[in-house]
PDB file of C-alpha atoms and ligand atoms in Angstrom:
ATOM      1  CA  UNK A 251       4.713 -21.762  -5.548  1.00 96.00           C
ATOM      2  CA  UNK A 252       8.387 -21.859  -6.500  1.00 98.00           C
ATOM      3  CA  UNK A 253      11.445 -19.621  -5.297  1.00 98.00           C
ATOM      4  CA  UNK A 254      13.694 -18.841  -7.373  1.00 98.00           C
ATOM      5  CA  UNK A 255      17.308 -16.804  -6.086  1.00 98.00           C
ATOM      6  CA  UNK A 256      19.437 -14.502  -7.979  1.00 98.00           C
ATOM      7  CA  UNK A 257      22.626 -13.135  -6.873  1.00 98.00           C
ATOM      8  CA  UNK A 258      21.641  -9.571  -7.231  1.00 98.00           C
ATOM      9  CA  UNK A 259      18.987  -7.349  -8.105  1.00 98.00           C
ATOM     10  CA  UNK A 260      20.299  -6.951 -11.033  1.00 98.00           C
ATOM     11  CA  UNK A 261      20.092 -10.284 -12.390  1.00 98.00           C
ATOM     12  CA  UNK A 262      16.894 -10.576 -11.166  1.00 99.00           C
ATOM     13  CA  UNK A 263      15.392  -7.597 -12.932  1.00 99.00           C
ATOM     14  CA  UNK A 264      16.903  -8.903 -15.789  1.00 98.00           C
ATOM     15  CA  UNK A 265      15.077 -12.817 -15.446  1.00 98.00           C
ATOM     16  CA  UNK A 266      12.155 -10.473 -14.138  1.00 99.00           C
ATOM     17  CA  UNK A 267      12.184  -8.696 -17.630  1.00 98.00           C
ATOM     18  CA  UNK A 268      13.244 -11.595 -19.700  1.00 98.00           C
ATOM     19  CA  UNK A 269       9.680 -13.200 -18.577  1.00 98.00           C
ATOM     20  CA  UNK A 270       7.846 -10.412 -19.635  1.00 98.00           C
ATOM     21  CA  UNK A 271       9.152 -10.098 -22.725  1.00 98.00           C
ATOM     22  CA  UNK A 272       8.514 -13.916 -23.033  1.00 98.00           C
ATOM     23  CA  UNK A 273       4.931 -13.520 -22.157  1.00 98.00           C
ATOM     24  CA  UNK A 274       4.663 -10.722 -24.803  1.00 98.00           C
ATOM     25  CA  UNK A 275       6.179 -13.099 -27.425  1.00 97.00           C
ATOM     26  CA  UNK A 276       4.097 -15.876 -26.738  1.00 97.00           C
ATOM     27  CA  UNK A 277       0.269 -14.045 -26.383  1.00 98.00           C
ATOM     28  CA  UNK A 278       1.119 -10.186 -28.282  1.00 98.00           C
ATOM     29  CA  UNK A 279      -2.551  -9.342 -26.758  1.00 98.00           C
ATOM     30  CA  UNK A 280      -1.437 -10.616 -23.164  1.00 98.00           C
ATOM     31  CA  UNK A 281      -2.481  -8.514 -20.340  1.00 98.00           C
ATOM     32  CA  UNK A 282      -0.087  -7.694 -17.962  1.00 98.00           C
ATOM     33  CA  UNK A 283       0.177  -6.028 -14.506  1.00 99.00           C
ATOM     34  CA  UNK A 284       3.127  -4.843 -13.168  1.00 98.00           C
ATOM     35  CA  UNK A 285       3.532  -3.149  -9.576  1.00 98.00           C
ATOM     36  CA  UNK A 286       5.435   0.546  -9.396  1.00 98.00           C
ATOM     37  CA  UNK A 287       8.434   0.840  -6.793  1.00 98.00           C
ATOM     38  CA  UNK A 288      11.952   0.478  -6.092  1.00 98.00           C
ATOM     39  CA  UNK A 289      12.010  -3.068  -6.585  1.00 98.00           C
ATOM     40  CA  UNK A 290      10.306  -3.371 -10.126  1.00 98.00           C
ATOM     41  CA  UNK A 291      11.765   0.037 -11.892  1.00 98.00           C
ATOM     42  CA  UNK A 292      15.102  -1.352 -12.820  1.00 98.00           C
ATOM     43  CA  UNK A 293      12.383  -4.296 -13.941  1.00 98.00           C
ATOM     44  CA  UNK A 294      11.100  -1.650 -15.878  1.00 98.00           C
ATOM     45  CA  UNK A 295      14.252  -0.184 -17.602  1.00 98.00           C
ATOM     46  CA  UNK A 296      15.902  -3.559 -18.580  1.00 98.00           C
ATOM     47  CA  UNK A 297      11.866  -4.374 -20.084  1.00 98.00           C
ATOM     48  CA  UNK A 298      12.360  -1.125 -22.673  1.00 98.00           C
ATOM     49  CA  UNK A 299      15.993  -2.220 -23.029  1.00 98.00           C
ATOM     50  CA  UNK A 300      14.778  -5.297 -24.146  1.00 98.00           C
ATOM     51  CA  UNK A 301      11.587  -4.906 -26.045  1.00 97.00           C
ATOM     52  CA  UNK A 302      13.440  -2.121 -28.176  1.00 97.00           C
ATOM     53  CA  UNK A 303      16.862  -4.289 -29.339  1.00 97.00           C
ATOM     54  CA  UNK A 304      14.410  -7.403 -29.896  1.00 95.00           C
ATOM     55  CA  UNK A 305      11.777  -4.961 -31.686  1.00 96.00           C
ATOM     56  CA  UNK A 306       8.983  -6.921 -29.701  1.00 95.00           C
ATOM     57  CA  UNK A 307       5.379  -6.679 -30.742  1.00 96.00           C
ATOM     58  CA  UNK A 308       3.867  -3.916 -28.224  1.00 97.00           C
ATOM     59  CA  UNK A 309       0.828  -2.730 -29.886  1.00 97.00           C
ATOM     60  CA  UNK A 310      -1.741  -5.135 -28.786  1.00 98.00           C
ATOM     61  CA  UNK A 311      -1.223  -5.703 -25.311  1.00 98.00           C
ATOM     62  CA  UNK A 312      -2.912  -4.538 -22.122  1.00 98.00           C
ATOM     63  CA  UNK A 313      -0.811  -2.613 -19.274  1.00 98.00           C
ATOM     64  CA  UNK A 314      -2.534  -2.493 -15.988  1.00 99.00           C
ATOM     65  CA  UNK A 315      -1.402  -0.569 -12.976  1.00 99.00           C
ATOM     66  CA  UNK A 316      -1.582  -2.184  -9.931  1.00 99.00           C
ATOM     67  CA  UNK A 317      -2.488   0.293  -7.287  1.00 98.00           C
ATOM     68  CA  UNK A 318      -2.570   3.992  -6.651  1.00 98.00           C
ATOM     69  CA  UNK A 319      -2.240   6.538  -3.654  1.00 98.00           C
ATOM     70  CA  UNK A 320      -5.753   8.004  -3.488  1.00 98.00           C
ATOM     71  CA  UNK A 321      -5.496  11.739  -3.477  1.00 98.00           C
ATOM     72  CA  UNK A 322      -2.188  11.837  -5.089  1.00 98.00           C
ATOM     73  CA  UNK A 323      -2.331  13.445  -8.674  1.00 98.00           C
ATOM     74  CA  UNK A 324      -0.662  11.862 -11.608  1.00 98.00           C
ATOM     75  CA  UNK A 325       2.197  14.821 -11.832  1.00 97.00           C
ATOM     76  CA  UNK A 326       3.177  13.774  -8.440  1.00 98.00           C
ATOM     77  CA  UNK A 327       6.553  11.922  -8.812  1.00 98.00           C
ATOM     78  CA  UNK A 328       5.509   9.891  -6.183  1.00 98.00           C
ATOM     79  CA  UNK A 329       2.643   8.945  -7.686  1.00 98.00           C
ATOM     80  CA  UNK A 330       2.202   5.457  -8.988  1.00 98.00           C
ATOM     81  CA  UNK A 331       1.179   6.769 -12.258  1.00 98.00           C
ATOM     82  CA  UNK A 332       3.887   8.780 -12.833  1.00 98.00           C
ATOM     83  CA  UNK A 333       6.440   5.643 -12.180  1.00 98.00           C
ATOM     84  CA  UNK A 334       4.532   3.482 -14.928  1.00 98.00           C
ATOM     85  CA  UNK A 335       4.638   6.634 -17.183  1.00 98.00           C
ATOM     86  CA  UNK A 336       7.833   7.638 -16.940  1.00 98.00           C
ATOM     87  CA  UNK A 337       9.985   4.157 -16.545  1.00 98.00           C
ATOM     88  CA  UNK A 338       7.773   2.217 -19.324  1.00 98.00           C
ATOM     89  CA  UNK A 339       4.802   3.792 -20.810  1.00 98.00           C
ATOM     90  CA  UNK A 340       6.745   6.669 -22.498  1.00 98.00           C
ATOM     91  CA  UNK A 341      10.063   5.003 -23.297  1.00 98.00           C
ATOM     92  CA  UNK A 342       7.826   2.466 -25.185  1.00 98.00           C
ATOM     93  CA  UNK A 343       5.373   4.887 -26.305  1.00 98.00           C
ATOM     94  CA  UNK A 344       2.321   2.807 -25.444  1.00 98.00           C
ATOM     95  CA  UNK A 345      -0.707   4.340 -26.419  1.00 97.00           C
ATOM     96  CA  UNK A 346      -3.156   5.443 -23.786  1.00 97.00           C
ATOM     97  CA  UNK A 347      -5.782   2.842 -25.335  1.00 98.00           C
ATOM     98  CA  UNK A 348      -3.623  -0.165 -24.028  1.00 98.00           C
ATOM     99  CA  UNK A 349      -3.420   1.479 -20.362  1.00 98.00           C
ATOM    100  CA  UNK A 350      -5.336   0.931 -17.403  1.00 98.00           C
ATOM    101  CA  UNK A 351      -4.583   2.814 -14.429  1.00 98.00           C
ATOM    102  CA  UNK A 352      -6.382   3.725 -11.109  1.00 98.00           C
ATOM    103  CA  UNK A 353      -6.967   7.648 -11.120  1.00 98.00           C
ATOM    104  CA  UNK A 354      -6.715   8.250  -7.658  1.00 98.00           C
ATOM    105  CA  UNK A 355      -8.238  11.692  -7.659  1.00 98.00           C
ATOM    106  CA  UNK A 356     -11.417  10.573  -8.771  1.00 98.00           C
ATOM    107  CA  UNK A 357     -14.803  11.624  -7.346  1.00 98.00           C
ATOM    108  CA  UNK A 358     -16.169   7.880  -8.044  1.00 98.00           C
ATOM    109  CA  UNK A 359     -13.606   5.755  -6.618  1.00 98.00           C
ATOM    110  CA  UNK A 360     -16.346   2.755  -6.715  1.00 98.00           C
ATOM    111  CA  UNK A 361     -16.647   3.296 -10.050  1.00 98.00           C
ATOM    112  CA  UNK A 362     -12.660   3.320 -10.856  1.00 98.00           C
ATOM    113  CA  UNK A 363     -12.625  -0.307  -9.263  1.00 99.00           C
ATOM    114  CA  UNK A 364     -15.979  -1.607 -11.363  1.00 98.00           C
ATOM    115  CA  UNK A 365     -14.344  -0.275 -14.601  1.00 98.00           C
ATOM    116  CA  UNK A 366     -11.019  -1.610 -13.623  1.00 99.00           C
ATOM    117  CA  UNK A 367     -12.662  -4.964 -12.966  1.00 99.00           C
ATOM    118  CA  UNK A 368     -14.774  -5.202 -16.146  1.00 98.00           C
ATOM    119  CA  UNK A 369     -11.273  -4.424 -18.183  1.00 98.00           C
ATOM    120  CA  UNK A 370      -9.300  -7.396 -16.542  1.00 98.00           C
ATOM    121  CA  UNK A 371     -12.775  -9.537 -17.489  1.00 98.00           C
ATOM    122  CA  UNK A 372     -13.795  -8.073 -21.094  1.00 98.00           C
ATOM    123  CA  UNK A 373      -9.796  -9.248 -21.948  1.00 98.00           C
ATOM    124  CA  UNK A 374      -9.736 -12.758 -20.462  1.00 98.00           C
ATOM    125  CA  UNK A 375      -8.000 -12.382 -17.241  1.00 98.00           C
ATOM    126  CA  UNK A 376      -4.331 -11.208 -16.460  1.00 99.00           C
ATOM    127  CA  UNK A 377      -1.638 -13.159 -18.034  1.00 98.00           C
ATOM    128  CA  UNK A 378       0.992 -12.371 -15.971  1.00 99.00           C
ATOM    129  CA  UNK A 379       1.210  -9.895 -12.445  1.00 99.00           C
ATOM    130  CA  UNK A 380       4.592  -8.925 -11.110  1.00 99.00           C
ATOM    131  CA  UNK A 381       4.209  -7.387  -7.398  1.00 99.00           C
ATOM    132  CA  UNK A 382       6.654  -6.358  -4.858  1.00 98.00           C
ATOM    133  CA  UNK A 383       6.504  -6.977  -1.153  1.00 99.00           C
ATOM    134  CA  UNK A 384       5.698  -4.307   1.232  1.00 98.00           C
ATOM    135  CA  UNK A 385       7.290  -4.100   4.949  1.00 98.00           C
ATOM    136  CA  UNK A 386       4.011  -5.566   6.387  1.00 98.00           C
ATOM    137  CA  UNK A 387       3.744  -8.653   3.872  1.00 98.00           C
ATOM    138  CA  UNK A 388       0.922  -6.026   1.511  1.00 98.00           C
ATOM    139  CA  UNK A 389       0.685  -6.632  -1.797  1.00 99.00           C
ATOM    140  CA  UNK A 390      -0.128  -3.581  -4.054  1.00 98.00           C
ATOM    141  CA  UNK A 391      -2.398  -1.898  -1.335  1.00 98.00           C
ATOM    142  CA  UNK A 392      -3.982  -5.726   0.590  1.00 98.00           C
ATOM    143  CA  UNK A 393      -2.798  -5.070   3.888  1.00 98.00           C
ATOM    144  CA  UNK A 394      -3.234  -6.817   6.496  1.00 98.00           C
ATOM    145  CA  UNK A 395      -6.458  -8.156   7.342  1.00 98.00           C
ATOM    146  CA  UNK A 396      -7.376  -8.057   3.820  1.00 98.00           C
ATOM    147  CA  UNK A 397      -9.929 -10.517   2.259  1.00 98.00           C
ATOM    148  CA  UNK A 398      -8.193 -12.634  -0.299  1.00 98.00           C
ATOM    149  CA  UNK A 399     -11.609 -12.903  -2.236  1.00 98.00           C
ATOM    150  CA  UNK A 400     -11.467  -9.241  -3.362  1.00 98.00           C
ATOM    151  CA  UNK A 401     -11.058  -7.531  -6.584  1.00 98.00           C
ATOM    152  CA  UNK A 402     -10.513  -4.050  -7.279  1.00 99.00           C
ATOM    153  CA  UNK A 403     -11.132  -2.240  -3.950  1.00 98.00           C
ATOM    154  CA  UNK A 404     -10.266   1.177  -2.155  1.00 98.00           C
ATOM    155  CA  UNK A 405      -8.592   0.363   1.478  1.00 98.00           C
ATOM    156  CA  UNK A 406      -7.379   2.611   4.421  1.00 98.00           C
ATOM    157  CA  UNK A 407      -3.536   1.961   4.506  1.00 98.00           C
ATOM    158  CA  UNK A 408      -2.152   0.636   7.541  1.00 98.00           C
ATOM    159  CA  UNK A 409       0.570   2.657   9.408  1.00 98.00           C
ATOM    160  CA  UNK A 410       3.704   1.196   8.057  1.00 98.00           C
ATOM    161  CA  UNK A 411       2.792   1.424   4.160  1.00 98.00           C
ATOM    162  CA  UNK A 412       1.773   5.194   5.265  1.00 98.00           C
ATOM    163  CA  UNK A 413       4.864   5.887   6.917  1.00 97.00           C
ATOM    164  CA  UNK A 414       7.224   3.469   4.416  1.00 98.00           C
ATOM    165  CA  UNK A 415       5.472   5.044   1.786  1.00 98.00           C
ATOM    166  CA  UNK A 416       7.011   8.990   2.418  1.00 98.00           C
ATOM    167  CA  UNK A 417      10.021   7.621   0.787  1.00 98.00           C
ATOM    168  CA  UNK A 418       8.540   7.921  -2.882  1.00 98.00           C
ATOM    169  CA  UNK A 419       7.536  11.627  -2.192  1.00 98.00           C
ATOM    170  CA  UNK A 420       9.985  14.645  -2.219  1.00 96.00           C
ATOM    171  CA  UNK A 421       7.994  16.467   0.313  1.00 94.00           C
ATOM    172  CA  UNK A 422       5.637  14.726   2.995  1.00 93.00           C
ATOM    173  CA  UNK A 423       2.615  13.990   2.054  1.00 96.00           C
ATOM    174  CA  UNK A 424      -0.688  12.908   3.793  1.00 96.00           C
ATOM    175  CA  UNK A 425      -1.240   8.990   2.489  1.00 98.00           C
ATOM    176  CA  UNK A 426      -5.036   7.812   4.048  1.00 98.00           C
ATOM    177  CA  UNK A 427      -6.289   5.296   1.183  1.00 98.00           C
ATOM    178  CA  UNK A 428      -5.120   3.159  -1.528  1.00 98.00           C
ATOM    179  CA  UNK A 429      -6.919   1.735  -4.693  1.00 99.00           C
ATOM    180  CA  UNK A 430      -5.857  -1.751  -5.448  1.00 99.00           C
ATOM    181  CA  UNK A 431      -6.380  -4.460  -7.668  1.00 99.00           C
ATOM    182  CA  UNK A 432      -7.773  -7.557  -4.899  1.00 98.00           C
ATOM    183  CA  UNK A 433      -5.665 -10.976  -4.166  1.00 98.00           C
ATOM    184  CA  UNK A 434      -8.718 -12.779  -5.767  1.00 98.00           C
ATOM    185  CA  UNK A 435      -6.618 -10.543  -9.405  1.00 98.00           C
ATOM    186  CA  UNK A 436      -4.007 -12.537  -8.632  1.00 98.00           C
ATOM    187  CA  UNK A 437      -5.036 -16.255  -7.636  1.00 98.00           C
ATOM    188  CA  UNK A 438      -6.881 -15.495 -10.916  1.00 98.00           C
ATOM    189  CA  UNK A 439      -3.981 -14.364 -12.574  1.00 98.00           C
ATOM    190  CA  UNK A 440      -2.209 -17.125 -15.130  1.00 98.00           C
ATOM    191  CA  UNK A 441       1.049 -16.630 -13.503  1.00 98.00           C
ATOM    192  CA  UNK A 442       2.132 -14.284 -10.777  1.00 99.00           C
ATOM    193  CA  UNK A 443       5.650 -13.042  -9.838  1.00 99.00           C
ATOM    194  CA  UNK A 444       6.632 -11.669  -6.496  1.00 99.00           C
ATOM    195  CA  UNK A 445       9.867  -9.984  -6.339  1.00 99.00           C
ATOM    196  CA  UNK A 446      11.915  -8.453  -3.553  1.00 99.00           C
ATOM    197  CA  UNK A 447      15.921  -7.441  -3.208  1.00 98.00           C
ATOM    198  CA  UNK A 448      17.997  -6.934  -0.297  1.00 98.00           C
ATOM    199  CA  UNK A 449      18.577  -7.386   3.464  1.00 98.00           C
ATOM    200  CA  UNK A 450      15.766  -4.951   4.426  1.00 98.00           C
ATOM    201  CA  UNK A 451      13.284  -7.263   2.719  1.00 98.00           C
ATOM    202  CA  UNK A 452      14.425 -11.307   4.207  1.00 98.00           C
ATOM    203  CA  UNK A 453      12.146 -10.870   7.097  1.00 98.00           C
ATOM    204  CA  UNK A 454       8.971 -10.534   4.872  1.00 98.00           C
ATOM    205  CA  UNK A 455      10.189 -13.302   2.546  1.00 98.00           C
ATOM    206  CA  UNK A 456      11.085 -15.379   4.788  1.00 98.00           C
ATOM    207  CA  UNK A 457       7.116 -15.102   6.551  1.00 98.00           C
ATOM    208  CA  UNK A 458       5.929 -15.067   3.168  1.00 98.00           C
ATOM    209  CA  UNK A 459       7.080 -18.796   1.998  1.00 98.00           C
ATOM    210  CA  UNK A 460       7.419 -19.872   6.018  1.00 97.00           C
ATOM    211  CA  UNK A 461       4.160 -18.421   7.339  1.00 98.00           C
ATOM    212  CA  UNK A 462       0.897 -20.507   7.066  1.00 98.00           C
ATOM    213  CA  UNK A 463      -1.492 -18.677   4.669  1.00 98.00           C
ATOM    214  CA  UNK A 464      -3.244 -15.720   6.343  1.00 98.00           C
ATOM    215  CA  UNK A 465      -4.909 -12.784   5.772  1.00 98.00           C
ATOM    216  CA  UNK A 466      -2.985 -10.827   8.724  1.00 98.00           C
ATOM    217  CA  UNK A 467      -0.046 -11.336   5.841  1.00 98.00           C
ATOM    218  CA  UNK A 468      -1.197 -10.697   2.707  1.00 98.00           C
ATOM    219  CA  UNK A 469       2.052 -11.945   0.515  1.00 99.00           C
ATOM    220  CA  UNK A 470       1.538 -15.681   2.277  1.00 98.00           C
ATOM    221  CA  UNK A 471      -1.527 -15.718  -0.726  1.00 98.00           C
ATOM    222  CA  UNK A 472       1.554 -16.182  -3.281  1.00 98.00           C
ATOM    223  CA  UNK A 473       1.444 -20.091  -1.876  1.00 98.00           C
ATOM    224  CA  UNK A 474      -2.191 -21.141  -3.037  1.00 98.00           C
ATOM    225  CA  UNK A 475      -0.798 -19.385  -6.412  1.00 98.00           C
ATOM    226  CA  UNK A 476      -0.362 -22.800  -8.830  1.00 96.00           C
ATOM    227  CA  UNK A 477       1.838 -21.103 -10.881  1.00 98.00           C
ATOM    228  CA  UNK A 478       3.281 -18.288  -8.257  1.00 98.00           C
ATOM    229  CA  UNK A 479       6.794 -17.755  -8.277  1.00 98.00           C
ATOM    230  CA  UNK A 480       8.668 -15.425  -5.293  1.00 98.00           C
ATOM    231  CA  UNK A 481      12.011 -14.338  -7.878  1.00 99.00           C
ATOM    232  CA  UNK A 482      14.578 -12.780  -4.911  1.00 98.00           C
ATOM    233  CA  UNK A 483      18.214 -11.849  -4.688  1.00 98.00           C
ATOM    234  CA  UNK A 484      20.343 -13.174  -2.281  1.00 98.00           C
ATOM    235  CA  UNK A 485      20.191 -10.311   0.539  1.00 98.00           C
ATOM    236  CA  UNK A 486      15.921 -11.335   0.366  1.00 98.00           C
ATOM    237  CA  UNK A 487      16.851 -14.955   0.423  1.00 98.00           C
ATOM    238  CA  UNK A 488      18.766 -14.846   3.500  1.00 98.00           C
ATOM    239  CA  UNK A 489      16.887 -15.756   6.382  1.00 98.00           C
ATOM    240  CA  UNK A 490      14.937 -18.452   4.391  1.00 97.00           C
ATOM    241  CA  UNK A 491      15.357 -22.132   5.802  1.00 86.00           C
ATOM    242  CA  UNK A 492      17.132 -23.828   2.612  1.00 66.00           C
ATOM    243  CA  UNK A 493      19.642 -21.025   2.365  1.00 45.00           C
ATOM    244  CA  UNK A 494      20.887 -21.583   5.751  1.00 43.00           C
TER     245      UNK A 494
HETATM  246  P1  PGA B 164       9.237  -1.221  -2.931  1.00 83.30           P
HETATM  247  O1  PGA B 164       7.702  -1.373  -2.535  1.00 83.30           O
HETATM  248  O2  PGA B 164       9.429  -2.013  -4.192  1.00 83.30           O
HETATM  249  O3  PGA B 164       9.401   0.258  -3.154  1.00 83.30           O
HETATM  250  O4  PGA B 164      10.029  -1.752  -1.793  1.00 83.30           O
HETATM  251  C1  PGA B 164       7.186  -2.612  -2.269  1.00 83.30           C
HETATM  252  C2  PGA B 164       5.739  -2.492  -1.852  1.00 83.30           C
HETATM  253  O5  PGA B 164       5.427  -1.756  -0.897  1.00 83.30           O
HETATM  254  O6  PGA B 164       4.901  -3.166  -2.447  1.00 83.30           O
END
């Protein structure tokens, strides 16, 4: 696992974005997973920036969504759907065929996680998964406690991604269960990219690269990740050792 700092969330969107579109240029049928959130969306709009000025090959990749609030309906703003559609899927106009996203409002939840798993097989494995960091070291919806040997799974959400998680909704909402892609998606995964910004997030970097691996913090996975790389601003960076 590497670290790499940027001085602002900003630039690191940009490097963030810059990889993707790398990814895309090297492997056109790449699949890629990218987490929804405040820390990825300006990810997101530098990515369509991007792919549009450099005309980048688009039509034969595979998008995959990394989680989803179960019981939350893709209108839902806060929705993780509605992020992916509206800051990448849309702007780019990616056809539904390339997309793979949890539907949360399913009646077969199971079988939303056996399809999702049989996609991410059937194309060869993910290429490339960016995540962000939640305020109890999750990852997409692994929270603590979570088996790093899962795939695609549905999870009750512990009480700080329930209450953290109000902030994407306009109106409170009742948040019980997630649906997640497992940490065994990303060990498998070619490369993987965790990304955080700001003060609010050092603590949780700093356990994430200081911590021995455990389960009781999911993000401390990203350091049995050969090629795992935690991409941070400066704010994120600044409780780590080095940067004292
Ligand atoms: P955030 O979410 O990017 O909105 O901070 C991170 C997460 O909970 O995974």
């Amino acid at each position: 696992m590497e670290i790499k700092t940027f001085k602002d969330h900003e630039s690191l969107s940009a490097a963030v974005a810059a990889e993707i579109l790398a990814t895309l240029k090297n492997k056109p049928g790449a699949v890629i997973c990218l987490a929804s959130g405040e820390t990825p969306r300006r990810t997101c709009q530098l990515l369509v920036e991007l792919a549009r000025r450099d005309k980048t090959d688009i039509s034969q990749f595979t998008f995959i969504g990394l989680d989803e609030w179960v019981g939350i309906p893709p209108e839902n703003a806060g929705s993780c759907h509605y992020f992916f559609q509206h800051e990448l899927l849309d702007p780019l106009k990616i056809p539904n065929q390339q997309v793979h996203l949890f539907d949360g409002m399913s009646e077969d939840l199971r079988e939303e996680c056996t399809k999702m798993d049989a996609v991410i097989g059937e194309k060869g494995g993910i290429d490339l998964i960016v995540v962000g960091i939640g305020m109890n070291g999750h990852i997409g919806f692994n929270e603590p406690g979570v088996s790093f040997d899962n795939y695609s799974h549905v999870i009750d959400l512990d009480e700080t991604t329930i209450t953290v998680g109000q902030k994407y909704f306009t109106t409170p909402v009742s948040l019980q269960k997630g649906i997640t892609l497992g940490l065994k998606h990303l060990l498998n995964a070619k490369k993987a990219i965790l990304i955080a910004n700001g003060t609010k997030k050092a603590g949780v970097i700093r356990d994430t690269v200081e911590q021995k691996v455990n389960n009781n913090f999911p993000a401390t996975v990203m350091q049995q990740h050969a090629s795992g790389f935690v991409m941070i601003d400066e704010g994120a960076a600044s409780l780590l050792n080095q940067s004292k």
